[in-house]
Structures are given as C-alpha cells and as structure tokens.
mmCIF file of C-alpha atoms and ligand atoms in Angstrom:
data_model
loop_
_atom_site.group_PDB
_atom_site.id
_atom_site.type_symbol
_atom_site.label_atom_id
_atom_site.label_comp_id
_atom_site.label_asym_id
_atom_site.label_seq_id
_atom_site.Cartn_x
_atom_site.Cartn_y
_atom_site.Cartn_z
ATOM 1 C CA MET A 1 112.301 -31.362 -96.452
ATOM 2 C CA LYS A 2 113.001 -27.633 -96.659
ATOM 3 C CA ILE A 3 110.102 -25.563 -95.343
ATOM 4 C CA LYS A 4 109.227 -22.422 -97.282
ATOM 5 C CA VAL A 5 108.518 -19.666 -94.787
ATOM 6 C CA ALA A 6 106.606 -17.672 -97.416
ATOM 7 C CA ASN A 7 104.136 -20.569 -97.727
ATOM 8 C CA ILE A 8 103.633 -20.752 -93.967
ATOM 9 C CA LYS A 9 102.954 -17.001 -93.913
ATOM 10 C CA LYS A 10 100.471 -17.272 -96.759
ATOM 11 C CA ALA A 11 98.719 -20.120 -94.948
ATOM 12 C CA LYS A 12 98.490 -18.092 -91.749
ATOM 13 C CA ASN A 13 97.101 -15.058 -93.571
ATOM 14 C CA LEU A 14 94.331 -17.121 -95.134
ATOM 15 C CA LEU A 15 93.527 -19.006 -91.907
ATOM 16 C CA ASP A 16 93.466 -15.776 -89.868
ATOM 17 C CA LYS A 17 90.668 -14.619 -92.186
ATOM 18 C CA SER A 18 88.659 -17.819 -91.569
ATOM 19 C CA ASN A 19 89.495 -19.405 -94.914
ATOM 20 C CA CYS A 20 90.039 -23.147 -95.384
ATOM 21 C CA ILE A 21 93.292 -24.457 -96.794
ATOM 22 C CA ALA A 22 94.756 -27.932 -97.268
ATOM 23 C CA ILE A 23 97.660 -28.872 -95.025
ATOM 24 C CA PRO A 24 100.012 -31.844 -95.090
ATOM 25 C CA THR A 25 100.192 -34.231 -92.146
ATOM 26 C CA GLU A 26 102.175 -37.427 -91.759
ATOM 27 C CA THR A 27 98.969 -39.495 -91.950
ATOM 28 C CA VAL A 28 96.970 -37.836 -94.757
ATOM 29 C CA TYR A 29 96.340 -34.260 -95.947
ATOM 30 C CA GLY A 30 93.799 -32.251 -93.952
ATOM 31 C CA LEU A 31 91.268 -29.589 -94.924
ATOM 32 C CA ALA A 32 92.034 -27.048 -92.223
ATOM 33 C CA GLY A 33 90.376 -24.012 -90.677
ATOM 34 C CA ASN A 34 90.549 -22.035 -87.415
ATOM 35 C CA ALA A 35 88.840 -24.274 -84.838
ATOM 36 C CA TYR A 36 87.760 -21.202 -82.843
ATOM 37 C CA SER A 37 85.953 -19.660 -85.835
ATOM 38 C CA ASN A 38 82.353 -20.615 -86.655
ATOM 39 C CA ARG A 39 82.780 -19.253 -90.158
ATOM 40 C CA ALA A 40 85.871 -21.336 -90.898
ATOM 41 C CA CYS A 41 84.345 -24.526 -89.489
ATOM 42 C CA LYS A 42 81.144 -24.048 -91.451
ATOM 43 C CA LYS A 43 83.201 -23.751 -94.639
ATOM 44 C CA ILE A 44 84.962 -27.041 -93.916
ATOM 45 C CA PHE A 45 81.643 -28.910 -93.679
ATOM 46 C CA GLU A 46 80.372 -27.269 -96.856
ATOM 47 C CA LEU A 47 83.503 -27.952 -98.887
ATOM 48 C CA LYS A 48 83.653 -31.563 -97.801
ATOM 49 C CA LYS A 49 79.900 -32.103 -98.138
ATOM 50 C CA ARG A 50 80.081 -33.601 -94.684
ATOM 51 C CA PRO A 51 76.999 -34.221 -92.528
ATOM 52 C CA LYS A 52 76.829 -31.820 -89.561
ATOM 53 C CA ASN A 53 76.758 -34.635 -87.028
ATOM 54 C CA ASN A 54 80.132 -36.061 -88.095
ATOM 55 C CA PRO A 55 82.598 -34.159 -85.878
ATOM 56 C CA LEU A 56 86.039 -32.872 -86.871
ATOM 57 C CA ILE A 57 89.444 -33.603 -85.348
ATOM 58 C CA VAL A 58 91.196 -30.551 -83.916
ATOM 59 C CA HIS A 59 94.971 -30.287 -84.436
ATOM 60 C CA TYR A 60 97.223 -28.748 -81.779
ATOM 61 C CA TYR A 61 100.890 -27.839 -81.541
ATOM 62 C CA ASN A 62 101.378 -29.132 -78.003
ATOM 63 C CA ILE A 63 99.823 -30.025 -74.682
ATOM 64 C CA SER A 64 99.876 -26.509 -73.218
ATOM 65 C CA GLN A 65 97.760 -25.267 -76.119
ATOM 66 C CA LEU A 66 95.316 -28.155 -75.551
ATOM 67 C CA LYS A 67 94.878 -27.437 -71.823
ATOM 68 C CA ALA A 68 92.681 -24.440 -72.646
ATOM 69 C CA ASP A 69 90.096 -26.669 -74.346
ATOM 70 C CA CYS A 70 90.063 -30.187 -72.880
ATOM 71 C CA ILE A 71 90.134 -32.042 -69.582
ATOM 72 C CA LEU A 72 93.234 -34.244 -69.540
ATOM 73 C CA ASN A 73 93.663 -37.517 -67.633
ATOM 74 C CA LYS A 74 96.375 -40.049 -66.726
ATOM 75 C CA ASP A 75 95.932 -42.270 -69.773
ATOM 76 C CA PHE A 76 96.185 -39.215 -71.978
ATOM 77 C CA PHE A 77 99.467 -38.073 -70.392
ATOM 78 C CA LYS A 78 101.001 -41.530 -70.806
ATOM 79 C CA LEU A 79 100.098 -41.762 -74.474
ATOM 80 C CA TYR A 80 100.910 -38.138 -75.217
ATOM 81 C CA TYR A 81 104.453 -38.345 -73.894
ATOM 82 C CA LYS A 82 105.072 -41.635 -75.693
ATOM 83 C CA PHE A 83 103.518 -41.030 -79.103
ATOM 84 C CA CYS A 84 102.993 -37.322 -79.730
ATOM 85 C CA PRO A 85 103.433 -35.721 -82.068
ATOM 86 C CA GLY A 86 102.262 -38.719 -84.092
ATOM 87 C CA PRO A 87 99.397 -40.677 -85.695
ATOM 88 C CA ILE A 88 97.052 -40.917 -82.690
ATOM 89 C CA THR A 89 93.813 -38.998 -82.006
ATOM 90 C CA PHE A 90 92.302 -38.727 -78.525
ATOM 91 C CA VAL A 91 88.632 -38.211 -77.680
ATOM 92 C CA LEU A 92 88.505 -36.124 -74.484
ATOM 93 C CA LYS A 93 85.969 -34.124 -72.493
ATOM 94 C CA LEU A 94 85.648 -30.525 -73.538
ATOM 95 C CA LYS A 95 86.136 -27.783 -70.915
ATOM 96 C CA LYS A 96 83.076 -25.612 -70.303
ATOM 97 C CA ASN A 97 84.945 -22.412 -71.167
ATOM 98 C CA SER A 98 86.671 -23.835 -74.267
ATOM 99 C CA LYS A 99 86.677 -21.561 -77.316
ATOM 100 C CA ILE A 100 86.216 -24.402 -79.803
ATOM 101 C CA SER A 101 83.451 -23.585 -82.288
ATOM 102 C CA LYS A 102 80.289 -25.558 -81.548
ATOM 103 C CA ILE A 103 80.165 -26.429 -85.232
ATOM 104 C CA VAL A 104 83.264 -28.638 -84.867
ATOM 105 C CA ASN A 105 81.500 -31.284 -82.790
ATOM 106 C CA ASN A 106 77.822 -30.460 -83.353
ATOM 107 C CA ASN A 107 77.512 -28.951 -79.875
ATOM 108 C CA LYS A 108 78.635 -32.116 -78.091
ATOM 109 C CA LYS A 109 80.687 -32.193 -74.894
ATOM 110 C CA ASP A 110 83.662 -34.130 -76.228
ATOM 111 C CA LEU A 111 86.387 -33.374 -78.724
ATOM 112 C CA ALA A 112 88.792 -35.408 -80.867
ATOM 113 C CA VAL A 113 92.303 -33.931 -80.782
ATOM 114 C CA ARG A 114 95.610 -34.746 -82.365
ATOM 115 C CA PHE A 115 99.209 -33.491 -82.640
ATOM 116 C CA PRO A 116 100.490 -34.044 -86.172
ATOM 117 C CA LYS A 117 104.185 -34.791 -86.631
ATOM 118 C CA HIS A 118 104.688 -33.484 -90.163
ATOM 119 C CA PRO A 119 107.294 -30.663 -89.937
ATOM 120 C CA VAL A 120 105.268 -28.320 -92.166
ATOM 121 C CA ALA A 121 102.105 -28.823 -90.086
ATOM 122 C CA ARG A 122 104.093 -28.271 -86.890
ATOM 123 C CA LYS A 123 105.711 -25.120 -88.163
ATOM 124 C CA LEU A 124 102.283 -23.754 -89.092
ATOM 125 C CA LEU A 125 100.580 -24.765 -85.817
ATOM 126 C CA LYS A 126 103.370 -23.174 -83.786
ATOM 127 C CA TYR A 127 102.926 -19.940 -85.680
ATOM 128 C CA LEU A 128 99.122 -19.698 -85.153
ATOM 129 C CA ASN A 129 97.335 -18.672 -81.985
ATOM 130 C CA TYR A 130 94.461 -21.105 -82.479
ATOM 131 C CA PRO A 131 94.236 -24.854 -83.195
ATOM 132 C CA LEU A 132 93.127 -26.191 -86.577
ATOM 133 C CA ALA A 133 89.994 -28.210 -87.197
ATOM 134 C CA ALA A 134 90.741 -30.551 -90.078
ATOM 135 C CA PRO A 135 89.062 -33.599 -91.551
ATOM 136 C CA SER A 136 90.924 -35.559 -94.200
ATOM 137 C CA ALA A 137 91.139 -33.525 -97.428
ATOM 138 C CA ASN A 138 88.983 -35.757 -99.611
ATOM 139 C CA LEU A 139 85.323 -35.821 -100.549
ATOM 140 C CA SER A 140 83.112 -37.509 -97.937
ATOM 141 C CA LYS A 141 83.391 -41.343 -97.946
ATOM 142 C CA LYS A 142 86.174 -41.414 -100.563
ATOM 143 C CA VAL A 143 89.859 -42.258 -100.400
ATOM 144 C CA SER A 144 92.012 -39.817 -98.396
ATOM 145 C CA ALA A 145 94.635 -37.616 -100.036
ATOM 146 C CA VAL A 146 98.315 -38.367 -99.442
ATOM 147 C CA LYS A 147 99.825 -35.664 -101.649
ATOM 148 C CA SER A 148 98.887 -32.196 -102.899
ATOM 149 C CA GLU A 149 97.883 -33.509 -106.359
ATOM 150 C CA ASP A 150 95.267 -35.768 -104.731
ATOM 151 C CA VAL A 151 93.721 -32.754 -103.013
ATOM 152 C CA LYS A 152 93.694 -30.878 -106.332
ATOM 153 C CA ASP A 153 91.995 -33.848 -108.031
ATOM 154 C CA ASP A 154 89.185 -33.838 -105.457
ATOM 155 C CA PHE A 155 88.596 -30.131 -104.907
ATOM 156 C CA GLY A 156 90.112 -28.266 -107.899
ATOM 157 C CA LYS A 157 89.936 -24.538 -107.383
ATOM 158 C CA LYS A 158 87.461 -24.771 -104.497
ATOM 159 C CA ILE A 159 90.371 -24.734 -102.078
ATOM 160 C CA LYS A 160 92.224 -21.420 -101.921
ATOM 161 C CA PHE A 161 95.631 -22.820 -101.054
ATOM 162 C CA ILE A 162 97.352 -26.179 -100.609
ATOM 163 C CA LEU A 163 100.330 -26.017 -98.307
ATOM 164 C CA GLU A 164 102.905 -28.297 -99.975
ATOM 165 C CA GLY A 165 104.369 -31.045 -97.819
ATOM 166 C CA GLY A 166 105.311 -33.849 -100.201
ATOM 167 C CA THR A 167 103.871 -37.333 -99.754
ATOM 168 C CA SER A 168 102.470 -38.271 -96.322
ATOM 169 C CA SER A 169 104.911 -40.682 -94.701
ATOM 170 C CA ILE A 170 102.290 -42.925 -93.053
ATOM 171 C CA GLY A 171 99.543 -42.743 -95.673
ATOM 172 C CA LEU A 172 96.659 -43.951 -93.452
ATOM 173 C CA GLU A 173 94.582 -41.877 -91.016
ATOM 174 C CA SER A 174 95.404 -41.668 -87.305
ATOM 175 C CA THR A 175 94.282 -44.264 -84.771
ATOM 176 C CA ILE A 176 91.388 -42.841 -82.702
ATOM 177 C CA ILE A 177 91.140 -43.710 -79.019
ATOM 178 C CA ASP A 178 88.332 -42.580 -76.708
ATOM 179 C CA LEU A 179 89.846 -41.779 -73.295
ATOM 180 C CA ARG A 180 86.749 -40.406 -71.557
ATOM 181 C CA LYS A 181 86.190 -43.677 -69.689
ATOM 182 C CA ARG A 182 87.903 -47.006 -70.237
ATOM 183 C CA PRO A 183 90.219 -46.633 -73.241
ATOM 184 C CA LYS A 184 88.399 -47.651 -76.378
ATOM 185 C CA ILE A 185 89.652 -47.723 -79.961
ATOM 186 C CA LEU A 186 87.180 -46.023 -82.311
ATOM 187 C CA ARG A 187 89.194 -46.330 -85.513
ATOM 188 C CA LEU A 188 92.225 -48.403 -86.445
ATOM 189 C CA GLY A 189 94.954 -46.254 -87.930
ATOM 190 C CA GLY A 190 98.619 -45.430 -88.308
ATOM 191 C CA LEU A 191 99.535 -46.401 -84.737
ATOM 192 C CA GLU A 192 99.178 -50.079 -83.875
ATOM 193 C CA ILE A 193 96.895 -51.005 -80.955
ATOM 194 C CA SER A 194 99.568 -53.317 -79.513
ATOM 195 C CA LYS A 195 101.896 -50.334 -79.018
ATOM 196 C CA ILE A 196 99.137 -48.417 -77.208
ATOM 197 C CA LYS A 197 98.436 -51.448 -75.029
ATOM 198 C CA ASP A 198 102.116 -51.697 -74.037
ATOM 199 C CA VAL A 199 102.027 -48.142 -72.710
ATOM 200 C CA LEU A 200 98.662 -48.185 -70.923
ATOM 201 C CA ASN A 201 99.212 -51.678 -69.610
ATOM 202 C CA LYS A 202 95.494 -52.427 -69.327
ATOM 203 C CA LYS A 203 92.661 -53.767 -71.386
ATOM 204 C CA ILE A 204 91.698 -51.645 -74.355
ATOM 205 C CA LEU A 205 88.229 -51.990 -75.796
ATOM 206 C CA TYR A 206 87.833 -52.325 -79.507
ATOM 207 C CA GLU A 207 84.443 -52.949 -80.977
ATOM 208 C CA ASN A 208 84.442 -53.734 -84.633
ATOM 209 C CA ASN A 209 80.696 -53.997 -84.813
ATOM 210 C CA PRO A 210 79.372 -51.637 -87.488
ATOM 211 C CA ARG A 211 75.943 -51.571 -85.825
ATOM 212 C CA LYS A 212 77.407 -49.750 -82.827
ATOM 213 C CA ILE A 213 78.934 -46.754 -84.480
ATOM 214 C CA SER A 214 80.599 -44.125 -82.334
ATOM 215 C CA ALA A 215 82.959 -42.636 -84.932
ATOM 216 C CA PRO A 216 81.444 -42.310 -88.386
ATOM 217 C CA GLY A 217 84.871 -43.330 -89.719
ATOM 218 C CA GLN A 218 83.655 -46.749 -88.687
ATOM 219 C CA PHE A 219 80.836 -46.665 -91.209
ATOM 220 C CA LYS A 220 80.891 -49.327 -93.838
ATOM 221 C CA LEU A 221 81.423 -47.981 -97.326
ATOM 222 C CA HIS A 222 84.110 -45.518 -96.459
ATOM 223 C CA TYR A 223 87.498 -44.940 -98.033
ATOM 224 C CA SER A 224 85.974 -46.040 -101.323
ATOM 225 C CA PRO A 225 87.815 -45.749 -104.655
ATOM 226 C CA ASP A 226 84.424 -46.117 -106.428
ATOM 227 C CA LEU A 227 85.262 -49.452 -108.008
ATOM 228 C CA PRO A 228 84.104 -52.884 -106.867
ATOM 229 C CA ILE A 229 86.787 -54.570 -104.756
ATOM 230 C CA LYS A 230 87.243 -58.283 -104.085
ATOM 231 C CA LEU A 231 89.480 -59.377 -101.224
ATOM 232 C CA ASN A 232 91.739 -62.407 -100.634
ATOM 233 C CA VAL A 233 91.950 -63.168 -104.342
ATOM 234 C CA LYS A 234 94.495 -65.648 -105.666
ATOM 235 C CA LYS A 235 93.924 -65.495 -109.420
ATOM 236 C CA VAL A 236 92.747 -62.604 -111.604
ATOM 237 C CA LYS A 237 91.751 -61.898 -115.177
ATOM 238 C CA ASN A 238 93.851 -59.488 -117.248
ATOM 239 C CA TYR A 239 91.108 -56.843 -117.207
ATOM 240 C CA GLU A 240 91.079 -56.641 -113.400
ATOM 241 C CA ALA A 241 93.539 -54.541 -111.458
ATOM 242 C CA TYR A 242 95.354 -56.805 -108.991
ATOM 243 C CA ILE A 243 96.835 -55.333 -105.808
ATOM 244 C CA LEU A 244 99.620 -57.442 -104.334
ATOM 245 C CA ILE A 245 101.457 -57.030 -101.053
ATOM 246 C CA LYS A 246 104.892 -57.651 -102.594
ATOM 247 C CA LYS A 247 106.651 -57.835 -105.945
ATOM 248 C CA VAL A 248 106.431 -61.112 -107.836
ATOM 249 C CA ARG A 249 108.774 -62.407 -110.506
ATOM 250 C CA ARG A 250 106.317 -62.499 -113.378
ATOM 251 C CA ILE A 251 105.005 -58.931 -113.510
ATOM 252 C CA LYS A 252 101.888 -58.182 -115.569
ATOM 253 C CA PRO A 253 100.531 -54.782 -116.621
ATOM 254 C CA ASN A 254 97.511 -55.137 -114.308
ATOM 255 C CA TYR A 255 99.626 -55.846 -111.205
ATOM 256 C CA PHE A 256 100.053 -53.130 -108.563
ATOM 257 C CA PHE A 257 102.499 -53.720 -105.722
ATOM 258 C CA LEU A 258 102.015 -52.138 -102.302
ATOM 259 C CA SER A 259 105.583 -52.918 -101.296
ATOM 260 C CA LYS A 260 108.754 -54.358 -102.747
ATOM 261 C CA ASN A 261 109.140 -57.076 -100.130
ATOM 262 C CA GLY A 262 105.886 -57.237 -98.185
ATOM 263 C CA ASN A 263 106.788 -54.499 -95.691
ATOM 264 C CA LEU A 264 103.481 -53.462 -94.109
ATOM 265 C CA LYS A 265 104.566 -49.881 -93.363
ATOM 266 C CA GLU A 266 105.465 -49.365 -96.995
ATOM 267 C CA ALA A 267 102.222 -51.060 -98.040
ATOM 268 C CA ALA A 268 100.177 -48.725 -95.809
ATOM 269 C CA LYS A 269 101.904 -45.721 -97.288
ATOM 270 C CA ASN A 270 101.086 -46.841 -100.836
ATOM 271 C CA LEU A 271 97.491 -48.070 -100.374
ATOM 272 C CA TYR A 272 95.515 -44.894 -101.154
ATOM 273 C CA SER A 273 97.782 -43.764 -103.996
ATOM 274 C CA THR A 274 97.423 -47.225 -105.537
ATOM 275 C CA PHE A 275 93.612 -46.893 -105.327
ATOM 276 C CA ARG A 276 93.831 -43.499 -107.004
ATOM 277 C CA LYS A 277 96.210 -44.775 -109.718
ATOM 278 C CA ILE A 278 93.868 -47.662 -110.553
ATOM 279 C CA LYS A 279 90.833 -45.390 -110.573
ATOM 280 C CA LYS A 280 92.566 -43.147 -113.144
ATOM 281 C CA SER A 281 93.370 -46.111 -115.401
ATOM 282 C CA GLN A 282 90.873 -48.153 -117.404
ATOM 283 C CA TYR A 283 90.212 -50.901 -114.848
ATOM 284 C CA LYS A 284 86.658 -51.523 -113.699
ATOM 285 C CA PHE A 285 87.374 -53.997 -110.872
ATOM 286 C CA ILE A 286 89.983 -54.318 -108.179
ATOM 287 C CA SER A 287 91.113 -57.619 -106.728
ATOM 288 C CA VAL A 288 93.391 -57.734 -103.726
ATOM 289 C CA GLU A 289 95.702 -60.474 -102.578
ATOM 290 C CA ARG A 290 95.408 -61.583 -98.929
ATOM 291 C CA ILE A 291 97.179 -59.048 -96.701
ATOM 292 C CA PRO A 292 98.742 -60.400 -93.456
ATOM 293 C CA ASN A 293 96.474 -59.359 -90.573
ATOM 294 C CA LYS A 294 99.149 -58.173 -88.164
ATOM 295 C CA GLY A 295 100.547 -54.757 -87.209
ATOM 296 C CA LEU A 296 99.581 -52.130 -89.764
ATOM 297 C CA GLY A 297 98.161 -54.959 -91.883
ATOM 298 C CA LYS A 298 95.123 -54.794 -89.571
ATOM 299 C CA THR A 299 94.522 -51.161 -90.523
ATOM 300 C CA ILE A 300 95.062 -51.951 -94.204
ATOM 301 C CA ASN A 301 92.523 -54.790 -93.991
ATOM 302 C CA ASP A 302 90.067 -52.553 -92.144
ATOM 303 C CA ARG A 303 90.227 -49.959 -94.948
ATOM 304 C CA LEU A 304 90.021 -52.649 -97.642
ATOM 305 C CA LYS A 305 86.940 -54.159 -96.030
ATOM 306 C CA ARG A 306 85.163 -50.820 -95.823
ATOM 307 C CA ALA A 307 86.210 -49.900 -99.373
ATOM 308 C CA SER A 308 84.845 -53.220 -100.632
ATOM 309 C CA LYS A 309 81.282 -52.534 -99.419
ATOM 310 C CA PHE A 310 80.643 -50.876 -102.761
HETATM 311 O O1 LIG B 1 94.924 -38.782 -89.609
HETATM 312 C C1 LIG B 1 93.873 -38.190 -89.399
HETATM 313 O O2 LIG B 1 93.190 -38.393 -88.379
HETATM 314 C C2 LIG B 1 93.418 -37.161 -90.436
HETATM 315 C C3 LIG B 1 94.412 -36.005 -90.460
HETATM 316 C C4 LIG B 1 94.019 -34.903 -91.414
HETATM 317 O O3 LIG B 1 94.571 -35.515 -89.167
HETATM 318 N N1 LIG B 1 92.096 -36.711 -90.170
HETATM 319 C C5 LIG B 1 90.998 -37.476 -90.360
HETATM 320 O O4 LIG B 1 89.828 -36.789 -90.128
HETATM 321 O O5 LIG B 1 91.041 -38.631 -90.692
HETATM 322 P P1 LIG B 1 88.401 -37.340 -90.618
HETATM 323 O O6 LIG B 1 87.480 -36.211 -90.310
HETATM 324 O O7 LIG B 1 88.465 -37.768 -92.016
HETATM 325 O O8 LIG B 1 88.106 -38.513 -89.659
HETATM 326 C C6 LIG B 1 87.911 -38.243 -88.301
HETATM 327 C C7 LIG B 1 87.082 -39.298 -87.660
HETATM 328 C C8 LIG B 1 85.655 -39.319 -88.162
HETATM 329 O O9 LIG B 1 85.315 -40.666 -88.372
HETATM 330 C C9 LIG B 1 84.875 -38.730 -87.017
HETATM 331 O O10 LIG B 1 83.603 -39.286 -86.928
HETATM 332 C C10 LIG B 1 85.713 -39.113 -85.825
HETATM 333 O O11 LIG B 1 87.018 -38.986 -86.283
HETATM 334 N N2 LIG B 1 85.513 -38.168 -84.714
HETATM 335 C C11 LIG B 1 85.770 -36.853 -84.697
HETATM 336 N N3 LIG B 1 85.424 -36.303 -83.532
HETATM 337 C C12 LIG B 1 84.942 -37.303 -82.761
HETATM 338 C C13 LIG B 1 84.419 -37.372 -81.446
HETATM 339 N N4 LIG B 1 84.322 -36.307 -80.675
HETATM 340 N N5 LIG B 1 84.007 -38.576 -80.992
HETATM 341 C C14 LIG B 1 84.108 -39.687 -81.762
HETATM 342 N N6 LIG B 1 84.600 -39.679 -83.018
HETATM 343 C C15 LIG B 1 85.006 -38.502 -83.524
HETATM 344 MG MG1 LIG B 2 88.258 -38.985 -93.596
#
C-alpha cells in the first residue's frame, strides 16, 4: 500500500495539538491520542464513552522508545524480538518517572503496550516524539472497526480525521499477555498462545473465568453486534443470518461465509465485517456454524461467545 505523506503530516499536526484521530493497525483501527497528554487521553475516554477504570493500550514505534516508560524483563525481550511489530500487547510495570498520562491507566502502576505492524501506523509512530494511547475505534462493548468506513459508521463527524490504511489484515484485536510476574494471557487475540509458548518455553497461565476479570476485554457481552447470536447451529430458518466457516455448494441469500475453504486466518479477518454486514441488513438473529477450536479459531470462538451474551 502506498503511504500518503500528506496524510501522515495532517495526522501529526492534529495529534501534536492533543486531538484524537483514528489510525489503522493490522489488528483493528484505533482511536489514538498523545499518551503523554492528559487532554488527549481524556478526549479518548469521552469519545468512546469508556469507563475511567478501563485502561488504554499505548502504541510505540520500537523498544528504545518504550524504555523511557516501562521496566522490561527477559520474557518481554524474547517475545519482542520474535513477534514485534505484531499483534501482541504486553502488560509491564511502569517506571516512576514515566511521562505517560495518569488518565491512560487510571493512575495504576502498570501499562499495556504494543508495537503495531501496519505500515501506516509505523510511519506515523516513527514521525512522532510521543507514543499513542489507542483503544479500538468502536463504541464501548461493540464490534471493533476493521476499515475506515466502520469508524465513520460508529463516530460520524465526532472524529476529526481518519488516517486511511485499507482493511486490517488480521481483523481481531491483539493477544494481551501480562508479564509482570508469571506470564499470563489476559485476552486471546491475533497471536496464538501456542506460538507464545514455543518462545517462552514455560507454562503460561490463562484463566478464562469471567468472575476473575483483570482485563475488561474479558467481560462477557463484549464485541456485540447488537443481535442475538446462537452458536454451533446446524440448521437455520431463512429469516436468520447464518455464518459459516467455509463456502457450501448450495448457497442461500442468508448465508455468510467467513472463508472460502475454512482457513481460520481468513475467517478471523472477516468476522467483524460479517457482523457489521448482517447488522446493516434486515436480519434479526444470527446463527453460527461450529468453528474449529484450534489456532485462531480459539480467538474467533472467544469473541463469538462474548458476542452471544446478548
Ligand atoms: O489490537 C488491539 O489491541 C487494538 C489496537 C487498536 O491496538 N486495541 C484494543 O484496545 O483492542 P481496547 O482498548 O479495545 O482493548 C484493550 C484491552 C482492554 O480490555 C483493557 O482492559 C486491557 O486491554 N488493558 C489495557 N491496559 C491494561 C492493563 N494495564 N492491565 C490489564 N489490562 C489492560
Ligand atoms: Mg476494544
């Protein structure tokens, strides 16, 4: 994709003045502001209607920029050099003299950080002299945005500028791992746990118990398209939208395919846009075929489960 320098400059001008803009990342679009500016971070929470105690992820260009704000450890270095830039977010301890706005993490002593891979996001981050706080660019609890039109649908003119970056290549949010003590997955995402395990070569905790919530992204009723969803469905009525993992021979108007041949990467990429497409059509229910629970299928099933708690 060709990057328009004029757009990067416009983005920087707005961000320098503590405005919020939408930026593309390879996972989903983000609603970004200067992470060192109280004013910018306050605006993000207001725009997103996000509760103050739900912290933001801060986006960096590289490790040397991060060193000013966080305490790094061995596990972090291993994962950073293997997967970054990419779809993984680390929870680390904040340095005492960090300049991160206290609004980002509600005055707590830890910070979630990530290094997006999208070339437009990287070009922008390299050009700025501060990192960007950015939650996903969707209204609180709803489906994330994977292209600029999705952001427009959710926020209209409330956002001053959307930096164009095409469709997000991964289409699901980053995997969040807490590295402050023993590595612990807080949210399934675009990077499979098995790949993380191979690099760290030790046990990784993953608690999928909604009663013990450490990242609000683990809340039930999240990622919701605002329609009732039934999972593992084999037969549907014509008035229900039916999401299938791969194309079938006898196609019906209410069938929506996540992938041509059952490829889970392709399915992940198409999940949120399929939700949005169905929501814009006349359907009042969504039924979903069983999705294989392996690799990215685990993340897809996690999002489907949360979306189905309608
Ligand atoms: O792929 C992504 O991660 C996207 C793109 C834009 O980078 N961002 C994203 O942000 O999904 P958001 O705000 O929609 O989700 C971030 C999740 C929230 O569930 C939040 O509670 C959790 O990360 N989180 C943020 N800071 C945390 C912290 N210090 N400790 C634990 N969880 C944290
Ligand atoms: Mg989100």
